[in-house]
PDB file of N, CA and C in Angstrom:
ATOM      1  N   UNK A   1     104.328 105.943  91.093  1.00 86.00           N
ATOM      2  CA  UNK A   1     102.863 105.526  92.505  1.00 86.00           C
ATOM      3  C   UNK A   1     102.335 105.074  91.895  1.00 86.00           C
ATOM      4  N   UNK A   2     102.358 104.377  90.720  1.00 89.00           N
ATOM      5  CA  UNK A   2     101.408 103.466  90.441  1.00 89.00           C
ATOM      6  C   UNK A   2     101.691 102.003  90.606  1.00 89.00           C
ATOM      7  N   UNK A   3     103.140 101.793  90.578  1.00 94.00           N
ATOM      8  CA  UNK A   3     103.729 101.465  90.730  1.00 94.00           C
ATOM      9  C   UNK A   3     103.922 100.282  92.348  1.00 94.00           C
ATOM     10  N   UNK A   4     103.906 101.500  92.973  1.00 94.00           N
ATOM     11  CA  UNK A   4     104.024 101.134  94.367  1.00 94.00           C
ATOM     12  C   UNK A   4     102.008 100.971  94.570  1.00 94.00           C
ATOM     13  N   UNK A   5     101.424 101.257  94.089  1.00 94.00           N
ATOM     14  CA  UNK A   5      99.935 100.502  94.335  1.00 94.00           C
ATOM     15  C   UNK A   5      99.431  99.342  94.278  1.00 94.00           C
ATOM     16  N   UNK A   6     100.463  99.126  92.867  1.00 95.00           N
ATOM     17  CA  UNK A   6     100.644  97.375  92.549  1.00 95.00           C
ATOM     18  C   UNK A   6     101.339  96.432  93.375  1.00 95.00           C
ATOM     19  N   UNK A   7     102.337  96.939  94.013  1.00 96.00           N
ATOM     20  CA  UNK A   7     102.811  96.202  95.483  1.00 96.00           C
ATOM     21  C   UNK A   7     102.310  96.674  96.540  1.00 96.00           C
ATOM     22  N   UNK A   8     101.705  97.502  96.668  1.00 95.00           N
ATOM     23  CA  UNK A   8     101.077  97.309  97.733  1.00 95.00           C
ATOM     24  C   UNK A   8      99.396  96.115  97.812  1.00 95.00           C
ATOM     25  N   UNK A   9      99.291  96.037  96.553  1.00 96.00           N
ATOM     26  CA  UNK A   9      98.481  94.830  96.129  1.00 96.00           C
ATOM     27  C   UNK A   9      99.542  93.594  96.060  1.00 96.00           C
ATOM     28  N   UNK A  10      99.949  93.711  95.591  1.00 97.00           N
ATOM     29  CA  UNK A  10     101.022  92.523  95.965  1.00 97.00           C
ATOM     30  C   UNK A  10     101.052  91.281  97.414  1.00 97.00           C
ATOM     31  N   UNK A  11     101.268  92.459  98.492  1.00 97.00           N
ATOM     32  CA  UNK A  11     101.132  92.007 100.132  1.00 97.00           C
ATOM     33  C   UNK A  11     100.161  92.125 100.175  1.00 97.00           C
ATOM     34  N   UNK A  12      98.855  92.682 100.313  1.00 96.00           N
ATOM     35  CA  UNK A  12      97.624  92.343 100.325  1.00 96.00           C
ATOM     36  C   UNK A  12      97.334  90.921  99.940  1.00 96.00           C
ATOM     37  N   UNK A  13      97.825  90.642  99.113  1.00 96.00           N
ATOM     38  CA  UNK A  13      97.504  89.370  97.958  1.00 96.00           C
ATOM     39  C   UNK A  13      98.093  88.386  98.693  1.00 96.00           C
ATOM     40  N   UNK A  14      99.455  88.346  99.249  1.00 97.00           N
ATOM     41  CA  UNK A  14     100.149  87.430 100.050  1.00 97.00           C
ATOM     42  C   UNK A  14      99.267  87.573 101.520  1.00 97.00           C
ATOM     43  N   UNK A  15      99.136  88.322 101.910  1.00 96.00           N
ATOM     44  CA  UNK A  15      98.092  88.328 103.072  1.00 96.00           C
ATOM     45  C   UNK A  15      97.038  87.896 103.099  1.00 96.00           C
ATOM     46  N   UNK A  16      95.991  88.281 102.204  1.00 96.00           N
ATOM     47  CA  UNK A  16      95.174  87.087 101.954  1.00 96.00           C
ATOM     48  C   UNK A  16      95.112  85.926 101.623  1.00 96.00           C
ATOM     49  N   UNK A  17      96.279  85.306 101.270  1.00 97.00           N
ATOM     50  CA  UNK A  17      96.589  83.937 100.922  1.00 97.00           C
ATOM     51  C   UNK A  17      96.883  83.287 102.877  1.00 97.00           C
ATOM     52  N   UNK A  18      97.700  83.963 102.777  1.00 97.00           N
ATOM     53  CA  UNK A  18      98.232  84.020 104.363  1.00 97.00           C
ATOM     54  C   UNK A  18      96.904  83.694 105.254  1.00 97.00           C
ATOM     55  N   UNK A  19      96.005  84.597 105.393  1.00 94.00           N
ATOM     56  CA  UNK A  19      94.489  84.394 106.468  1.00 94.00           C
ATOM     57  C   UNK A  19      94.044  83.733 105.978  1.00 94.00           C
ATOM     58  N   UNK A  20      93.835  83.496 104.733  1.00 96.00           N
ATOM     59  CA  UNK A  20      92.753  81.947 104.021  1.00 96.00           C
ATOM     60  C   UNK A  20      93.658  80.362 104.947  1.00 96.00           C
ATOM     61  N   UNK A  21      94.859  80.022 104.594  1.00 96.00           N
ATOM     62  CA  UNK A  21      95.581  78.804 104.730  1.00 96.00           C
ATOM     63  C   UNK A  21      95.372  78.522 106.312  1.00 96.00           C
ATOM     64  N   UNK A  22      95.295  80.151 106.846  1.00 94.00           N
ATOM     65  CA  UNK A  22      95.318  80.042 108.469  1.00 94.00           C
ATOM     66  C   UNK A  22      93.932  79.955 109.029  1.00 94.00           C
ATOM     67  N   UNK A  23      92.573  79.438 108.457  1.00 92.00           N
ATOM     68  CA  UNK A  23      91.639  79.585 108.694  1.00 92.00           C
ATOM     69  C   UNK A  23      90.919  80.648 109.382  1.00 92.00           C
ATOM     70  N   UNK A  24      91.211  81.962 108.395  1.00 92.00           N
ATOM     71  CA  UNK A  24      91.025  83.071 109.256  1.00 92.00           C
ATOM     72  C   UNK A  24      90.122  84.111 107.756  1.00 92.00           C
ATOM     73  N   UNK A  25      88.888  84.084 107.319  1.00 93.00           N
ATOM     74  CA  UNK A  25      88.002  83.964 106.337  1.00 93.00           C
ATOM     75  C   UNK A  25      87.722  85.146 106.182  1.00 93.00           C
ATOM     76  N   UNK A  26      87.258  85.883 107.324  1.00 91.00           N
ATOM     77  CA  UNK A  26      86.914  87.279 107.050  1.00 91.00           C
ATOM     78  C   UNK A  26      87.840  88.398 106.415  1.00 91.00           C
ATOM     79  N   UNK A  27      89.150  88.196 107.765  1.00 91.00           N
ATOM     80  CA  UNK A  27      91.085  88.593 107.174  1.00 91.00           C
ATOM     81  C   UNK A  27      91.100  88.786 105.804  1.00 91.00           C
ATOM     82  N   UNK A  28      90.341  87.644 104.772  1.00 95.00           N
ATOM     83  CA  UNK A  28      90.977  87.057 103.859  1.00 95.00           C
ATOM     84  C   UNK A  28      91.054  87.985 103.158  1.00 95.00           C
ATOM     85  N   UNK A  29      89.221  87.901 103.497  1.00 95.00           N
ATOM     86  CA  UNK A  29      88.537  88.074 102.542  1.00 95.00           C
ATOM     87  C   UNK A  29      88.434  89.826 102.333  1.00 95.00           C
ATOM     88  N   UNK A  30      88.655  90.676 103.666  1.00 94.00           N
ATOM     89  CA  UNK A  30      88.639  91.653 103.608  1.00 94.00           C
ATOM     90  C   UNK A  30      90.093  92.064 102.923  1.00 94.00           C
ATOM     91  N   UNK A  31      91.233  91.220 103.505  1.00 94.00           N
ATOM     92  CA  UNK A  31      92.744  91.734 102.528  1.00 94.00           C
ATOM     93  C   UNK A  31      92.640  91.242 100.361  1.00 94.00           C
ATOM     94  N   UNK A  32      91.792  90.257 100.468  1.00 96.00           N
ATOM     95  CA  UNK A  32      91.037  90.594  98.767  1.00 96.00           C
ATOM     96  C   UNK A  32      90.842  91.581  97.956  1.00 96.00           C
ATOM     97  N   UNK A  33      89.916  92.137  99.198  1.00 96.00           N
ATOM     98  CA  UNK A  33      88.973  93.181  98.030  1.00 96.00           C
ATOM     99  C   UNK A  33      90.323  94.619  97.767  1.00 96.00           C
ATOM    100  N   UNK A  34      90.921  94.360  99.706  1.00 95.00           N
ATOM    101  CA  UNK A  34      92.056  95.518  99.391  1.00 95.00           C
ATOM    102  C   UNK A  34      92.888  95.114  98.602  1.00 95.00           C
ATOM    103  N   UNK A  35      93.374  94.474  97.759  1.00 96.00           N
ATOM    104  CA  UNK A  35      93.895  93.608  96.409  1.00 96.00           C
ATOM    105  C   UNK A  35      93.256  94.402  95.345  1.00 96.00           C
ATOM    106  N   UNK A  36      92.072  94.070  95.499  1.00 97.00           N
ATOM    107  CA  UNK A  36      91.366  94.768  94.134  1.00 97.00           C
ATOM    108  C   UNK A  36      91.326  95.918  94.009  1.00 97.00           C
ATOM    109  N   UNK A  37      90.984  96.743  95.292  1.00 95.00           N
ATOM    110  CA  UNK A  37      91.172  97.946  95.123  1.00 95.00           C
ATOM    111  C   UNK A  37      92.489  99.071  95.034  1.00 95.00           C
ATOM    112  N   UNK A  38      93.640  98.241  95.278  1.00 96.00           N
ATOM    113  CA  UNK A  38      94.659  99.010  94.839  1.00 96.00           C
ATOM    114  C   UNK A  38      94.990  98.271  93.390  1.00 96.00           C
ATOM    115  N   UNK A  39      94.839  97.252  93.400  1.00 96.00           N
ATOM    116  CA  UNK A  39      95.249  96.965  91.373  1.00 96.00           C
ATOM    117  C   UNK A  39      94.574  97.445  90.947  1.00 96.00           C
ATOM    118  N   UNK A  40      93.552  97.911  90.824  1.00 96.00           N
ATOM    119  CA  UNK A  40      92.772  98.737  90.065  1.00 96.00           C
ATOM    120  C   UNK A  40      92.904 100.427  89.751  1.00 96.00           C
ATOM    121  N   UNK A  41      93.594 100.488  91.152  1.00 95.00           N
ATOM    122  CA  UNK A  41      93.903 102.247  91.415  1.00 95.00           C
ATOM    123  C   UNK A  41      95.435 101.905  90.827  1.00 95.00           C
ATOM    124  N   UNK A  42      96.265 100.897  90.905  1.00 94.00           N
ATOM    125  CA  UNK A  42      97.347 100.849  90.448  1.00 94.00           C
ATOM    126  C   UNK A  42      97.835 100.835  88.276  1.00 94.00           C
ATOM    127  N   UNK A  43      96.397 100.474  87.765  1.00 95.00           N
ATOM    128  CA  UNK A  43      96.241 100.549  87.024  1.00 95.00           C
ATOM    129  C   UNK A  43      95.744 102.190  86.126  1.00 95.00           C
ATOM    130  N   UNK A  44      94.831 102.991  86.614  1.00 94.00           N
ATOM    131  CA  UNK A  44      94.351 104.046  86.210  1.00 94.00           C
ATOM    132  C   UNK A  44      95.417 105.639  86.100  1.00 94.00           C
ATOM    133  N   UNK A  45      97.317 105.093  86.270  1.00 91.00           N
ATOM    134  CA  UNK A  45      97.883 106.393  85.229  1.00 91.00           C
ATOM    135  C   UNK A  45      97.469 107.623  85.901  1.00 91.00           C
ATOM    136  N   UNK A  46      96.978 107.587  86.925  1.00 94.00           N
ATOM    137  CA  UNK A  46      96.996 108.974  87.692  1.00 94.00           C
ATOM    138  C   UNK A  46      98.129 109.634  87.713  1.00 94.00           C
ATOM    139  N   UNK A  47      97.377 111.279  88.041  1.00 94.00           N
ATOM    140  CA  UNK A  47      98.528 112.329  88.337  1.00 94.00           C
ATOM    141  C   UNK A  47      99.672 111.592  90.111  1.00 94.00           C
ATOM    142  N   UNK A  48     100.681 111.965  90.372  1.00 94.00           N
ATOM    143  CA  UNK A  48     101.506 111.021  91.715  1.00 94.00           C
ATOM    144  C   UNK A  48     100.257 112.554  92.916  1.00 94.00           C
ATOM    145  N   UNK A  49      99.969 113.044  92.492  1.00 95.00           N
ATOM    146  CA  UNK A  49      99.532 114.485  93.629  1.00 95.00           C
ATOM    147  C   UNK A  49      97.776 113.482  94.151  1.00 95.00           C
ATOM    148  N   UNK A  50      97.170 112.938  92.843  1.00 96.00           N
ATOM    149  CA  UNK A  50      96.235 112.246  93.375  1.00 96.00           C
ATOM    150  C   UNK A  50      96.331 111.016  93.380  1.00 96.00           C
ATOM    151  N   UNK A  51      97.275 109.928  93.580  1.00 95.00           N
ATOM    152  CA  UNK A  51      97.858 108.852  94.028  1.00 95.00           C
ATOM    153  C   UNK A  51      97.985 108.842  95.793  1.00 95.00           C
ATOM    154  N   UNK A  52      98.719 109.916  96.305  1.00 95.00           N
ATOM    155  CA  UNK A  52      98.622 110.391  96.982  1.00 95.00           C
ATOM    156  C   UNK A  52      97.682 110.940  98.403  1.00 95.00           C
ATOM    157  N   UNK A  53      96.776 111.850  97.393  1.00 96.00           N
ATOM    158  CA  UNK A  53      95.491 111.980  97.848  1.00 96.00           C
ATOM    159  C   UNK A  53      94.637 110.813  98.471  1.00 96.00           C
ATOM    160  N   UNK A  54      94.856 109.457  97.224  1.00 95.00           N
ATOM    161  CA  UNK A  54      93.597 108.045  97.064  1.00 95.00           C
ATOM    162  C   UNK A  54      94.606 107.442  98.524  1.00 95.00           C
ATOM    163  N   UNK A  55      95.640 107.297  98.552  1.00 94.00           N
ATOM    164  CA  UNK A  55      96.559 106.707  99.476  1.00 94.00           C
ATOM    165  C   UNK A  55      96.429 107.678 101.267  1.00 94.00           C
ATOM    166  N   UNK A  56      96.321 108.812 100.679  1.00 97.00           N
ATOM    167  CA  UNK A  56      95.750 109.271 102.752  1.00 97.00           C
ATOM    168  C   UNK A  56      94.273 109.453 102.947  1.00 97.00           C
ATOM    169  N   UNK A  57      93.511 109.078 101.927  1.00 96.00           N
ATOM    170  CA  UNK A  57      91.956 108.874 102.061  1.00 96.00           C
ATOM    171  C   UNK A  57      91.985 107.193 102.563  1.00 96.00           C
ATOM    172  N   UNK A  58      92.614 106.462 101.951  1.00 95.00           N
ATOM    173  CA  UNK A  58      92.296 105.300 102.375  1.00 95.00           C
ATOM    174  C   UNK A  58      93.411 104.866 104.197  1.00 95.00           C
ATOM    175  N   UNK A  59      94.446 105.349 104.298  1.00 95.00           N
ATOM    176  CA  UNK A  59      94.722 105.538 105.600  1.00 95.00           C
ATOM    177  C   UNK A  59      93.758 106.041 106.668  1.00 95.00           C
ATOM    178  N   UNK A  60      92.981 107.649 106.215  1.00 97.00           N
ATOM    179  CA  UNK A  60      91.710 107.880 106.665  1.00 97.00           C
ATOM    180  C   UNK A  60      90.833 106.678 107.653  1.00 97.00           C
ATOM    181  N   UNK A  61      90.253 106.116 106.117  1.00 95.00           N
ATOM    182  CA  UNK A  61      89.038 105.448 106.580  1.00 95.00           C
ATOM    183  C   UNK A  61      89.479 104.152 106.970  1.00 95.00           C
ATOM    184  N   UNK A  62      90.959 103.446 106.799  1.00 93.00           N
ATOM    185  CA  UNK A  62      91.654 102.477 107.703  1.00 93.00           C
ATOM    186  C   UNK A  62      91.194 103.044 109.015  1.00 93.00           C
ATOM    187  N   UNK A  63      91.931 103.975 109.360  1.00 96.00           N
ATOM    188  CA  UNK A  63      92.352 104.397 111.124  1.00 96.00           C
ATOM    189  C   UNK A  63      90.988 104.589 111.614  1.00 96.00           C
ATOM    190  N   UNK A  64      89.993 105.304 110.788  1.00 97.00           N
ATOM    191  CA  UNK A  64      88.570 105.203 111.561  1.00 97.00           C
ATOM    192  C   UNK A  64      87.613 103.614 111.744  1.00 97.00           C
ATOM    193  N   UNK A  65      88.178 102.976 110.872  1.00 93.00           N
ATOM    194  CA  UNK A  65      87.402 101.724 111.250  1.00 93.00           C
ATOM    195  C   UNK A  65      88.221 100.972 112.114  1.00 93.00           C
ATOM    196  N   UNK A  66      89.286 100.930 112.121  1.00 92.00           N
ATOM    197  CA  UNK A  66      90.074  99.948 113.283  1.00 92.00           C
ATOM    198  C   UNK A  66      90.266 100.923 114.480  1.00 92.00           C
ATOM    199  N   UNK A  67      90.461 101.934 114.952  1.00 95.00           N
ATOM    200  CA  UNK A  67      89.896 102.729 115.678  1.00 95.00           C
ATOM    201  C   UNK A  67      88.530 102.396 116.342  1.00 95.00           C
ATOM    202  N   UNK A  68      87.191 102.162 115.789  1.00 94.00           N
ATOM    203  CA  UNK A  68      85.930 101.754 116.156  1.00 94.00           C
ATOM    204  C   UNK A  68      86.337 100.306 116.172  1.00 94.00           C
ATOM    205  N   UNK A  69      86.587  99.331 116.004  1.00 89.00           N
ATOM    206  CA  UNK A  69      86.880  97.875 115.788  1.00 89.00           C
ATOM    207  C   UNK A  69      87.303  97.996 117.340  1.00 89.00           C
ATOM    208  N   UNK A  70      88.657  98.382 117.583  1.00 90.00           N
ATOM    209  CA  UNK A  70      89.257  98.396 118.360  1.00 90.00           C
ATOM    210  C   UNK A  70      88.292  99.256 120.147  1.00 90.00           C
ATOM    211  N   UNK A  71      87.289  99.932 119.890  1.00 92.00           N
ATOM    212  CA  UNK A  71      87.182 100.849 120.529  1.00 92.00           C
ATOM    213  C   UNK A  71      85.524  99.437 121.485  1.00 92.00           C
ATOM    214  N   UNK A  72      85.003  99.480 120.129  1.00 91.00           N
ATOM    215  CA  UNK A  72      83.777  99.177 120.537  1.00 91.00           C
ATOM    216  C   UNK A  72      83.072  97.111 119.963  1.00 91.00           C
ATOM    217  N   UNK A  73      83.880  96.823 119.358  1.00 87.00           N
ATOM    218  CA  UNK A  73      84.173  95.559 118.976  1.00 87.00           C
ATOM    219  C   UNK A  73      84.195  94.207 119.579  1.00 87.00           C
ATOM    220  N   UNK A  74      86.269  94.483 119.256  1.00 84.00           N
ATOM    221  CA  UNK A  74      86.612  94.077 120.012  1.00 84.00           C
ATOM    222  C   UNK A  74      86.803  93.378 121.341  1.00 84.00           C
ATOM    223  N   UNK A  75      86.307  92.271 121.793  1.00 83.00           N
ATOM    224  CA  UNK A  75      86.824  92.021 123.462  1.00 83.00           C
ATOM    225  C   UNK A  75      87.946  91.734 123.841  1.00 83.00           C
ATOM    226  N   UNK A  76      87.950  92.702 125.106  1.00 81.00           N
ATOM    227  CA  UNK A  76      89.516  92.120 125.200  1.00 81.00           C
ATOM    228  C   UNK A  76      89.862  90.673 125.841  1.00 81.00           C
ATOM    229  N   UNK A  77      91.563  90.371 126.185  1.00 77.00           N
ATOM    230  CA  UNK A  77      91.708  88.978 126.834  1.00 77.00           C
ATOM    231  C   UNK A  77      91.728  87.797 125.078  1.00 77.00           C
ATOM    232  N   UNK A  78      91.766  86.677 125.956  1.00 69.00           N
ATOM    233  CA  UNK A  78      92.253  85.583 125.268  1.00 69.00           C
ATOM    234  C   UNK A  78      90.932  84.433 125.485  1.00 69.00           C
ATOM    235  N   UNK A  79      90.923  83.720 124.667  1.00 64.00           N
ATOM    236  CA  UNK A  79      89.409  82.851 124.469  1.00 64.00           C
ATOM    237  C   UNK A  79      90.028  81.613 124.876  1.00 64.00           C
TER     238      UNK A  79
END
C-alpha cells in the first residue's frame, strides 16, 4: 500500500504541474499539498489496514469539501 500512496503522489504532482502551466494557481497549490501528504504517508511503512483507514478518511474529507464547494460556493454557468 505504501507504493500506492507514492503513485498517488506522482499523479497529484503531475496534476499540480499541469494546473500551474494552465494558470490555475489555487488548484495547483491544492494538488501540491496533496502530493506532499501522499508522499509523506507513503514513506511511513504503516500496516495495510492503517493505509486503508487513512485513504478512506481522505476520501471522506474530500467528498465533504467537494459537496460543500459545489453546493454553496460554485457559481453555475460560464463566465
